[in-house]
Amino acid sequence: MEVQIFGIRKSADTRAALRFFAERRIRTHFVDLNERAASLGELRRFAQKVGVQGLIDRD
């Protein structure tokens, strides 16, 4: 199994997610949004799954 993580390397939540999967020896594919923005198709897929409000980081 491989988990795909979209985030920013400096984000504490992103680092926590990467550490969580690493501790459980689950492979991850990390996409740094500072290096490559999510495509329109990816954003639509995320919005369908978590809703538009789920895409907004309010912190």
PDB file of C-alpha atoms in Angstrom:
ATOM      1  CA  MET A   1       0.000   0.000   0.000  1.00  0.00           C
ATOM      2  CA  GLU A   2       1.178   3.541  -0.730  1.00  0.00           C
ATOM      3  CA  VAL A   3      -0.374   6.732   0.598  1.00  0.00           C
ATOM      4  CA  GLN A   4      -0.179   9.976  -1.349  1.00  0.00           C
ATOM      5  CA  ILE A   5       0.307  13.073   0.818  1.00  0.00           C
ATOM      6  CA  PHE A   6      -0.129  16.593  -0.517  1.00  0.00           C
ATOM      7  CA  GLY A   7       1.287  19.327   1.690  1.00  0.00           C
ATOM      8  CA  ILE A   8       4.045  21.780   2.435  1.00  0.00           C
ATOM      9  CA  ARG A   9       7.281  20.414   3.899  1.00  0.00           C
ATOM     10  CA  LYS A  10       7.416  23.074   6.660  1.00  0.00           C
ATOM     11  CA  SER A  11       3.876  22.330   7.867  1.00  0.00           C
ATOM     12  CA  ALA A  12       3.733  20.608  11.258  1.00  0.00           C
ATOM     13  CA  ASP A  13       0.641  18.663  10.152  1.00  0.00           C
ATOM     14  CA  THR A  14       2.399  17.435   7.014  1.00  0.00           C
ATOM     15  CA  ARG A  15       5.463  16.358   8.998  1.00  0.00           C
ATOM     16  CA  ALA A  16       3.216  14.583  11.511  1.00  0.00           C
ATOM     17  CA  ALA A  17       1.419  12.704   8.729  1.00  0.00           C
ATOM     18  CA  LEU A  18       4.713  11.648   7.127  1.00  0.00           C
ATOM     19  CA  ARG A  19       6.053  10.514  10.508  1.00  0.00           C
ATOM     20  CA  PHE A  20       2.817   8.611  11.276  1.00  0.00           C
ATOM     21  CA  PHE A  21       3.077   6.526   8.116  1.00  0.00           C
ATOM     22  CA  ALA A  22       6.860   6.081   8.412  1.00  0.00           C
ATOM     23  CA  GLU A  23       6.489   4.687  11.943  1.00  0.00           C
ATOM     24  CA  ARG A  24       4.048   2.119  10.573  1.00  0.00           C
ATOM     25  CA  ARG A  25       6.308   1.327   7.614  1.00  0.00           C
ATOM     26  CA  ILE A  26       3.677   2.448   5.120  1.00  0.00           C
ATOM     27  CA  ARG A  27       5.134   3.851   1.930  1.00  0.00           C
ATOM     28  CA  THR A  28       4.226   7.415   1.070  1.00  0.00           C
ATOM     29  CA  HIS A  29       4.424   9.546  -2.027  1.00  0.00           C
ATOM     30  CA  PHE A  30       4.819  13.165  -0.917  1.00  0.00           C
ATOM     31  CA  VAL A  31       3.825  16.046  -3.187  1.00  0.00           C
ATOM     32  CA  ASP A  32       5.214  19.376  -1.972  1.00  0.00           C
ATOM     33  CA  LEU A  33       2.684  22.026  -2.969  1.00  0.00           C
ATOM     34  CA  ASN A  34       5.438  24.667  -2.927  1.00  0.00           C
ATOM     35  CA  GLU A  35       7.151  22.802  -5.770  1.00  0.00           C
ATOM     36  CA  ARG A  36       4.106  21.576  -7.703  1.00  0.00           C
ATOM     37  CA  ALA A  37       0.626  22.955  -7.288  1.00  0.00           C
ATOM     38  CA  ALA A  38      -2.332  20.583  -7.342  1.00  0.00           C
ATOM     39  CA  SER A  39      -3.927  20.320 -10.775  1.00  0.00           C
ATOM     40  CA  LEU A  40      -7.515  21.361 -11.427  1.00  0.00           C
ATOM     41  CA  GLY A  41      -8.527  17.696 -11.657  1.00  0.00           C
ATOM     42  CA  GLU A  42      -6.905  16.905  -8.303  1.00  0.00           C
ATOM     43  CA  LEU A  43      -8.646  19.853  -6.653  1.00  0.00           C
ATOM     44  CA  ARG A  44     -12.004  18.725  -8.047  1.00  0.00           C
ATOM     45  CA  ARG A  45     -11.424  15.177  -6.785  1.00  0.00           C
ATOM     46  CA  PHE A  46     -10.476  16.472  -3.322  1.00  0.00           C
ATOM     47  CA  ALA A  47     -13.524  18.771  -3.233  1.00  0.00           C
ATOM     48  CA  GLN A  48     -15.802  15.850  -4.100  1.00  0.00           C
ATOM     49  CA  LYS A  49     -14.348  13.736  -1.293  1.00  0.00           C
ATOM     50  CA  VAL A  50     -13.942  16.268   1.536  1.00  0.00           C
ATOM     51  CA  GLY A  51     -16.011  19.242   0.368  1.00  0.00           C
ATOM     52  CA  VAL A  52     -14.771  22.694  -0.531  1.00  0.00           C
ATOM     53  CA  GLN A  53     -14.559  23.754   3.135  1.00  0.00           C
ATOM     54  CA  GLY A  54     -12.259  20.793   3.790  1.00  0.00           C
ATOM     55  CA  LEU A  55      -9.735  22.228   1.328  1.00  0.00           C
ATOM     56  CA  ILE A  56      -9.368  25.500   3.217  1.00  0.00           C
ATOM     57  CA  ASP A  57      -6.690  25.700   5.920  1.00  0.00           C
ATOM     58  CA  ARG A  58      -8.045  28.124   8.492  1.00  0.00           C
ATOM     59  CA  ASP A  59      -4.929  28.098  10.714  1.00  0.00           C
TER      60      ASP A  59
END
